[in-house]
């Protein structure tokens, strides 16, 4: 979502006459889009803002903190880093070009939430010109016990299908090959009679976009209708990110996730029935308050049984203002959280390795989006399952979709050859 927001803001800044520069040292306006989902993300953002504040060459150079941490901290951020000129929350950040034009030297703090959505109609943009995130909804109504997002991104609101289709058509005209439809919970998308599966079908019918993805789905809301699209729509890429969070029904209930393991497993089985080689990734939290060793083992067991292609794994981090922060004691010692996390990561790494071995010999349709960081002569791309694949080819393939046979694989990357 931050990536999508940064893209929209880039478009708005360029429309106002600004140009991107390669290094912050050269910038007249330095903008940092921030995340608050875990404490670690905020600590990093604060460190980065301190570093950036040293780059302010003169009174004219402007430092802007935008997004979730700006939303959460408001003017207290100026007390921490007095060099900041603009603090704009998750829905006010799009006002930056207008506010810059009115700049009077005084710091500006604006964190209003839940108002007009007209900014969301700005065309999206991205550094990667071939694959772009398109926001379809904003905010979240789920209020999972641990999560700060609903407080910082406001209630769920959905964009009109017409505006989304226009965005995708505009991107196709610019040469974009792939769109990712983004929302905190895309499955609850609803606009008049149009549900999320309807929206995907509209995008398929009314645009020429080659590849469609979406992120993120909530397990309680993923419908049979959506799952069946994986059986019938080849332009829908075979990857679903479905956050499990815990393998224990008791912990899931305490987290207010509103599904149990059986429901989650059923959805996974149905997805695999719809498309046998679908890639499935997840999010997991260890050390949620009161989680016992047995309950942690249940998470490990679920991960082994389901065999996810990949997972984002986190230690529980108290987020002030959430239900859990107000009502539960953060009673799992950090050392135990870390131990559990390391064990889970090690286990998932082995599973990802095993799952990726099954890719060997398969021919994947790959969107080439750059070159390997280590070797400029090696192409890098994404498979339908959103896996990174590296391969050599002397032709200029940037931006093309090409068939690549997988020759070998490790836990994170596939290696192949064009066919
Ligand atoms: N909306 C998505 C869903 O529910 O599937 C998740 C979006 S959330 C911003 C990304 C992930 O961050 C969550 O799935 C969860 O695993 C993790 N997360 C959120 N709050 C957390 C916290 N307080 N401590 C640790 N991890 C957290
Ligand atoms: Fe956070 Fe839950 Fe909403 Fe996801 S569904 S953003 S975890 S509150």
CSV table of C-alpha atoms and ligand atoms in Angstrom, one decimal, residues 35-39 139-140 142 144-150 153 183-186 215-219 241-245 255 257 259 282-286 288 312-320 322 324 337, ligand 1:
chain,number,residue,atom,x,y,z
A,35,UNK,CA,5.4,2.4,8.1
A,36,UNK,CA,4.1,1.8,11.7
A,37,UNK,CA,3.0,-1.8,11.6
A,38,UNK,CA,5.8,-2.9,13.9
A,39,UNK,CA,8.0,-1.0,16.3
A,139,UNK,CA,-8.6,1.4,5.3
A,140,UNK,CA,-9.7,-1.6,7.3
A,142,UNK,CA,-11.3,-5.7,10.9
A,144,UNK,CA,-7.4,-7.5,14.6
A,145,UNK,CA,-6.3,-7.2,18.3
A,146,UNK,CA,-2.6,-6.6,17.5
A,147,UNK,CA,-2.9,-4.3,14.5
A,148,UNK,CA,-2.5,-0.5,14.3
A,149,UNK,CA,-3.6,-0.3,10.6
A,150,UNK,CA,-7.3,0.5,11.1
A,153,UNK,CA,-5.6,4.2,7.7
A,183,UNK,CA,-6.3,-3.1,-0.4
A,184,UNK,CA,-5.9,-4.1,3.2
A,185,UNK,CA,-8.6,-6.8,2.5
A,186,UNK,CA,-9.4,-6.9,-1.2
A,215,UNK,CA,-3.0,-8.3,-2.3
A,216,UNK,CA,-4.0,-8.8,0.5
A,217,UNK,CA,-6.8,-11.3,1.2
A,218,UNK,CA,-8.4,-12.0,4.6
A,219,UNK,CA,-8.9,-15.8,5.1
A,241,UNK,CA,-1.1,-14.2,0.0
A,242,UNK,CA,-3.3,-15.4,2.8
A,243,UNK,CA,-2.2,-14.5,6.3
A,244,UNK,CA,-2.6,-17.3,8.8
A,245,UNK,CA,-0.9,-15.5,11.8
A,255,UNK,CA,-6.3,-12.1,17.8
A,257,UNK,CA,-9.1,-13.1,13.3
A,259,UNK,CA,-11.6,-18.0,11.3
A,282,UNK,CA,1.4,-16.1,4.4
A,283,UNK,CA,2.1,-13.9,7.5
A,284,UNK,CA,2.8,-15.4,10.9
A,285,UNK,CA,3.2,-13.8,14.3
A,286,UNK,CA,5.0,-15.6,17.2
A,288,UNK,CA,1.3,-13.1,20.9
A,312,UNK,CA,6.7,-13.2,6.3
A,313,UNK,CA,7.3,-14.0,10.0
A,314,UNK,CA,7.3,-11.6,12.9
A,315,UNK,CA,7.7,-11.3,16.6
A,316,UNK,CA,4.6,-9.8,18.3
A,317,UNK,CA,5.2,-6.1,18.8
A,318,UNK,CA,3.0,-4.0,21.1
A,319,UNK,CA,1.3,-1.2,19.1
A,320,UNK,CA,0.0,1.5,21.4
A,322,UNK,CA,-4.6,-1.4,19.8
A,324,UNK,CA,-4.1,-6.0,22.7
A,337,UNK,CA,9.9,-14.7,21.0
B,1,LIG,N1,-4.4,-7.0,6.0
B,1,LIG,C1,-3.5,-8.1,6.0
B,1,LIG,C2,-4.2,-9.4,6.6
B,1,LIG,O1,-4.8,-9.3,7.6
B,1,LIG,O2,-3.9,-10.4,6.0
B,1,LIG,C3,-2.3,-7.9,6.8
B,1,LIG,C4,-1.7,-6.5,6.7
B,1,LIG,S1,-0.6,-6.2,8.1
B,1,LIG,C5,-0.3,-4.6,7.7
B,1,LIG,C6,0.8,-7.1,7.7
B,1,LIG,C7,1.3,-8.1,8.7
B,1,LIG,O3,2.0,-7.5,9.7
B,1,LIG,C8,0.1,-8.9,9.4
B,1,LIG,O4,-0.4,-9.9,8.6
B,1,LIG,C9,0.8,-9.4,10.7
B,1,LIG,O5,1.4,-10.7,10.5
B,1,LIG,C10,1.9,-8.3,10.9
B,1,LIG,N2,1.6,-7.5,12.1
B,1,LIG,C11,0.7,-6.6,12.2
B,1,LIG,N3,0.7,-6.1,13.4
B,1,LIG,C12,1.7,-6.7,14.1
B,1,LIG,C13,2.2,-6.6,15.4
B,1,LIG,N4,1.6,-5.8,16.3
B,1,LIG,N5,3.2,-7.4,15.8
B,1,LIG,C14,3.8,-8.2,14.9
B,1,LIG,N6,3.3,-8.4,13.6
B,1,LIG,C15,2.3,-7.6,13.2
